[in-house]
Each structure stands twice: as C-alpha cells, then as structure tokens.
Amino acid sequence: MAASSPSSQSQSQSSLVSPTPTAAAAAPPVPAPTVTKHVKISGRVQGVSYRASMQWVAQSKGVAGWVRNCADGSVEAVVQGDDAAVAAVLAWARDGPRCASVDGVAVLRDQVGQGEAFRTFSIRDDDEW
C-alpha cells in the first residue's frame, strides 16, 4: 500500500473544514412586522360566498385571522400578516366575489405587532366572537 503524500493529506483535511459563513448568511432574516386590521364590510356581502372567498384569498396570501356574518347584514373580519399581504386582502375586500356588491370597508382597529396572534384564517359562526 502506498503512503499518502503530504499534499494529498492537506487536501483531504481542508475538505473537512467548513467554509466561514458570510455576513449575509450568518444574520437571520428580520421578520416583517405583523399587522392586524379589524374591518367591517358593508353592502350586499351575505349570501354571495363572501366569507368563503375571503378565506381562500387570505390563505393564498399567507394571512391569518377570521371572517363572520353580522346581524346587520355586514361582514366582519380580522386580517393579520405582513403589511403587503394584509393590504392585498383588503384590496380584494373592496370588490369581494363576483356576486357581491361592496359599499365600503371600514377599519375598526389597526394594530402593528400586538394583540392576539392567529395561525390560520377561519370562518366563524355568526355569533362567535
């Protein structure tokens, strides 16, 4: 069996040493601040699949929270996520699904980085808080 040369030993040892991480790889990504908006949507928004459509849009944008029908015929929702995703859901809410006729979207509460944290977007019962 042939003896290994010093240069081959240093090559095999250097392949075992992991490269030093760069500054960009070492720093963890900074999460976007969580935005929470509590909104009330008025108009013809019940009986037109508004809640199911909003749930689908919110989930596709990575937004958490909930939506429910109100006794006065409006729809109430809490949307939570990064600012751009929440803005996209609220932009959709101003039009709603095809059969809806949205008169307005009023922001009842606007919070950044505080309050209850939601993990999914759900449809709540009409009387559930």
PDB file of C-alpha atoms in Angstrom:
ATOM      1  CA  MET A   1       0.000   0.000   0.000  1.00  0.00           C
ATOM      2  CA  ALA A   2       1.434   3.361  -0.978  1.00  0.00           C
ATOM      3  CA  ALA A   3       1.909   6.072   1.599  1.00  0.00           C
ATOM      4  CA  SER A   4      -0.087   9.222   1.047  1.00  0.00           C
ATOM      5  CA  SER A   5       1.849  12.313   0.202  1.00  0.00           C
ATOM      6  CA  PRO A   6       1.700  15.441   2.417  1.00  0.00           C
ATOM      7  CA  SER A   7      -0.150  17.357  -0.303  1.00  0.00           C
ATOM      8  CA  SER A   8      -2.938  14.754  -0.531  1.00  0.00           C
ATOM      9  CA  GLN A   9      -3.293  14.766   3.272  1.00  0.00           C
ATOM     10  CA  SER A  10      -3.694  18.537   3.364  1.00  0.00           C
ATOM     11  CA  GLN A  11      -6.292  18.370   0.563  1.00  0.00           C
ATOM     12  CA  SER A  12      -8.398  15.806   2.441  1.00  0.00           C
ATOM     13  CA  GLN A  13      -8.092  17.753   5.702  1.00  0.00           C
ATOM     14  CA  SER A  14      -9.026  21.049   4.050  1.00  0.00           C
ATOM     15  CA  SER A  15     -12.174  19.473   2.588  1.00  0.00           C
ATOM     16  CA  LEU A  16     -13.287  18.664   6.139  1.00  0.00           C
ATOM     17  CA  VAL A  17     -13.102  22.287   7.247  1.00  0.00           C
ATOM     18  CA  SER A  18     -16.344  24.126   6.637  1.00  0.00           C
ATOM     19  CA  PRO A  19     -16.086  27.495   4.970  1.00  0.00           C
ATOM     20  CA  THR A  20     -16.604  30.531   7.148  1.00  0.00           C
ATOM     21  CA  PRO A  21     -20.111  31.940   6.765  1.00  0.00           C
ATOM     22  CA  THR A  22     -20.522  35.273   5.099  1.00  0.00           C
ATOM     23  CA  ALA A  23     -22.106  38.127   6.993  1.00  0.00           C
ATOM     24  CA  ALA A  24     -25.325  37.808   4.986  1.00  0.00           C
ATOM     25  CA  ALA A  25     -25.643  34.092   5.684  1.00  0.00           C
ATOM     26  CA  ALA A  26     -24.894  34.492   9.404  1.00  0.00           C
ATOM     27  CA  ALA A  27     -27.583  37.076  10.100  1.00  0.00           C
ATOM     28  CA  PRO A  28     -31.115  35.669  10.457  1.00  0.00           C
ATOM     29  CA  PRO A  29     -33.753  37.320   8.312  1.00  0.00           C
ATOM     30  CA  VAL A  30     -35.646  40.110  10.014  1.00  0.00           C
ATOM     31  CA  PRO A  31     -39.350  39.205  10.050  1.00  0.00           C
ATOM     32  CA  ALA A  32     -41.769  41.786   8.734  1.00  0.00           C
ATOM     33  CA  PRO A  33     -43.858  43.361  11.469  1.00  0.00           C
ATOM     34  CA  THR A  34     -47.241  41.733  11.898  1.00  0.00           C
ATOM     35  CA  VAL A  35     -50.147  43.984  11.013  1.00  0.00           C
ATOM     36  CA  THR A  36     -53.655  43.288  12.308  1.00  0.00           C
ATOM     37  CA  LYS A  37     -56.724  45.044  10.927  1.00  0.00           C
ATOM     38  CA  HIS A  38     -60.253  44.577  12.208  1.00  0.00           C
ATOM     39  CA  VAL A  39     -62.641  45.543   9.422  1.00  0.00           C
ATOM     40  CA  LYS A  40     -66.352  45.719   8.687  1.00  0.00           C
ATOM     41  CA  ILE A  41     -67.522  45.248   5.101  1.00  0.00           C
ATOM     42  CA  SER A  42     -70.927  46.662   4.145  1.00  0.00           C
ATOM     43  CA  GLY A  43     -73.155  46.194   1.116  1.00  0.00           C
ATOM     44  CA  ARG A  44     -74.572  43.035  -0.423  1.00  0.00           C
ATOM     45  CA  VAL A  45     -71.999  40.764   1.204  1.00  0.00           C
ATOM     46  CA  GLN A  46     -74.044  37.935   2.721  1.00  0.00           C
ATOM     47  CA  GLY A  47     -75.357  35.003   0.709  1.00  0.00           C
ATOM     48  CA  VAL A  48     -72.786  35.620  -2.054  1.00  0.00           C
ATOM     49  CA  SER A  49     -69.909  33.400  -0.793  1.00  0.00           C
ATOM     50  CA  TYR A  50     -68.079  36.426   0.592  1.00  0.00           C
ATOM     51  CA  ARG A  51     -66.706  34.622   3.660  1.00  0.00           C
ATOM     52  CA  ALA A  52     -65.507  31.525   1.780  1.00  0.00           C
ATOM     53  CA  SER A  53     -63.952  33.687  -0.936  1.00  0.00           C
ATOM     54  CA  MET A  54     -62.207  35.878   1.643  1.00  0.00           C
ATOM     55  CA  GLN A  55     -60.861  32.797   3.389  1.00  0.00           C
ATOM     56  CA  TRP A  56     -59.431  31.494   0.108  1.00  0.00           C
ATOM     57  CA  VAL A  57     -57.834  34.873  -0.741  1.00  0.00           C
ATOM     58  CA  ALA A  58     -56.396  35.278   2.766  1.00  0.00           C
ATOM     59  CA  GLN A  59     -54.910  31.779   2.785  1.00  0.00           C
ATOM     60  CA  SER A  60     -53.405  32.288  -0.674  1.00  0.00           C
ATOM     61  CA  LYS A  61     -51.683  35.467   0.600  1.00  0.00           C
ATOM     62  CA  GLY A  62     -50.469  33.858   3.845  1.00  0.00           C
ATOM     63  CA  VAL A  63     -52.787  35.967   6.008  1.00  0.00           C
ATOM     64  CA  ALA A  64     -54.344  34.659   9.237  1.00  0.00           C
ATOM     65  CA  GLY A  65     -57.465  35.780  11.107  1.00  0.00           C
ATOM     66  CA  TRP A  66     -61.178  35.208  10.734  1.00  0.00           C
ATOM     67  CA  VAL A  67     -64.364  36.361   8.991  1.00  0.00           C
ATOM     68  CA  ARG A  68     -68.024  36.202  10.059  1.00  0.00           C
ATOM     69  CA  ASN A  69     -71.503  37.456   9.142  1.00  0.00           C
ATOM     70  CA  CYS A  70     -73.060  40.158  11.331  1.00  0.00           C
ATOM     71  CA  ALA A  71     -76.737  40.505  12.250  1.00  0.00           C
ATOM     72  CA  ASP A  72     -76.943  43.871  10.426  1.00  0.00           C
ATOM     73  CA  GLY A  73     -76.109  42.224   7.061  1.00  0.00           C
ATOM     74  CA  SER A  74     -72.446  43.247   7.023  1.00  0.00           C
ATOM     75  CA  VAL A  75     -69.371  41.028   7.264  1.00  0.00           C
ATOM     76  CA  GLU A  76     -66.705  41.491   9.924  1.00  0.00           C
ATOM     77  CA  ALA A  77     -63.130  40.257   9.629  1.00  0.00           C
ATOM     78  CA  VAL A  78     -59.754  40.349  11.306  1.00  0.00           C
ATOM     79  CA  VAL A  79     -56.806  40.044   8.924  1.00  0.00           C
ATOM     80  CA  GLN A  80     -53.263  39.546  10.208  1.00  0.00           C
ATOM     81  CA  GLY A  81     -49.936  39.196   8.452  1.00  0.00           C
ATOM     82  CA  ASP A  82     -47.224  41.270   6.861  1.00  0.00           C
ATOM     83  CA  ASP A  83     -48.247  44.699   5.622  1.00  0.00           C
ATOM     84  CA  ALA A  84     -48.226  43.874   1.895  1.00  0.00           C
ATOM     85  CA  ALA A  85     -50.276  40.691   2.325  1.00  0.00           C
ATOM     86  CA  VAL A  86     -52.865  42.396   4.551  1.00  0.00           C
ATOM     87  CA  ALA A  87     -53.107  45.274   2.053  1.00  0.00           C
ATOM     88  CA  ALA A  88     -53.707  42.760  -0.767  1.00  0.00           C
ATOM     89  CA  VAL A  89     -56.540  41.070   1.142  1.00  0.00           C
ATOM     90  CA  LEU A  90     -58.139  44.435   1.958  1.00  0.00           C
ATOM     91  CA  ALA A  91     -57.837  45.496  -1.689  1.00  0.00           C
ATOM     92  CA  TRP A  92     -59.715  42.324  -2.648  1.00  0.00           C
ATOM     93  CA  ALA A  93     -62.297  43.002   0.116  1.00  0.00           C
ATOM     94  CA  ARG A  94     -63.273  46.301  -1.548  1.00  0.00           C
ATOM     95  CA  ASP A  95     -64.601  44.293  -4.528  1.00  0.00           C
ATOM     96  CA  GLY A  96     -65.310  40.888  -2.985  1.00  0.00           C
ATOM     97  CA  PRO A  97     -66.517  37.927  -5.009  1.00  0.00           C
ATOM     98  CA  ARG A  98     -68.316  38.417  -8.317  1.00  0.00           C
ATOM     99  CA  CYS A  99     -71.862  38.308  -6.873  1.00  0.00           C
ATOM    100  CA  ALA A 100     -71.125  40.776  -4.050  1.00  0.00           C
ATOM    101  CA  SER A 101     -71.749  44.497  -4.143  1.00  0.00           C
ATOM    102  CA  VAL A 102     -69.429  46.124  -1.603  1.00  0.00           C
ATOM    103  CA  ASP A 103     -70.412  49.597  -0.384  1.00  0.00           C
ATOM    104  CA  GLY A 104     -67.445  50.063   1.936  1.00  0.00           C
ATOM    105  CA  VAL A 105     -64.658  48.572   4.033  1.00  0.00           C
ATOM    106  CA  ALA A 106     -64.262  50.347   7.369  1.00  0.00           C
ATOM    107  CA  VAL A 107     -61.174  49.722   9.506  1.00  0.00           C
ATOM    108  CA  LEU A 108     -62.388  49.440  13.095  1.00  0.00           C
ATOM    109  CA  ARG A 109     -58.977  48.738  14.643  1.00  0.00           C
ATOM    110  CA  ASP A 110     -55.461  48.915  13.240  1.00  0.00           C
ATOM    111  CA  GLN A 111     -52.572  47.328  15.168  1.00  0.00           C
ATOM    112  CA  VAL A 112     -48.924  46.608  14.446  1.00  0.00           C
ATOM    113  CA  GLY A 113     -47.116  43.848  16.350  1.00  0.00           C
ATOM    114  CA  GLN A 114     -49.555  43.478  19.222  1.00  0.00           C
ATOM    115  CA  GLY A 115     -52.721  41.645  20.201  1.00  0.00           C
ATOM    116  CA  GLU A 116     -53.809  38.077  19.595  1.00  0.00           C
ATOM    117  CA  ALA A 117     -51.762  36.031  17.135  1.00  0.00           C
ATOM    118  CA  PHE A 118     -53.714  33.876  14.677  1.00  0.00           C
ATOM    119  CA  ARG A 119     -52.279  30.811  12.943  1.00  0.00           C
ATOM    120  CA  THR A 120     -54.943  30.216  10.274  1.00  0.00           C
ATOM    121  CA  PHE A 121     -57.774  32.079   8.583  1.00  0.00           C
ATOM    122  CA  SER A 122     -61.170  30.719   9.619  1.00  0.00           C
ATOM    123  CA  ILE A 123     -64.839  31.335   9.052  1.00  0.00           C
ATOM    124  CA  ARG A 124     -66.513  31.950  12.391  1.00  0.00           C
ATOM    125  CA  ASP A 125     -70.128  31.362  13.285  1.00  0.00           C
ATOM    126  CA  ASP A 126     -72.288  34.465  13.002  1.00  0.00           C
ATOM    127  CA  ASP A 127     -72.489  34.980  16.759  1.00  0.00           C
ATOM    128  CA  GLU A 128     -68.962  33.778  17.689  1.00  0.00           C
ATOM    129  CA  TRP A 129     -66.516  36.379  18.993  1.00  0.00           C
TER     130      TRP A 129
END
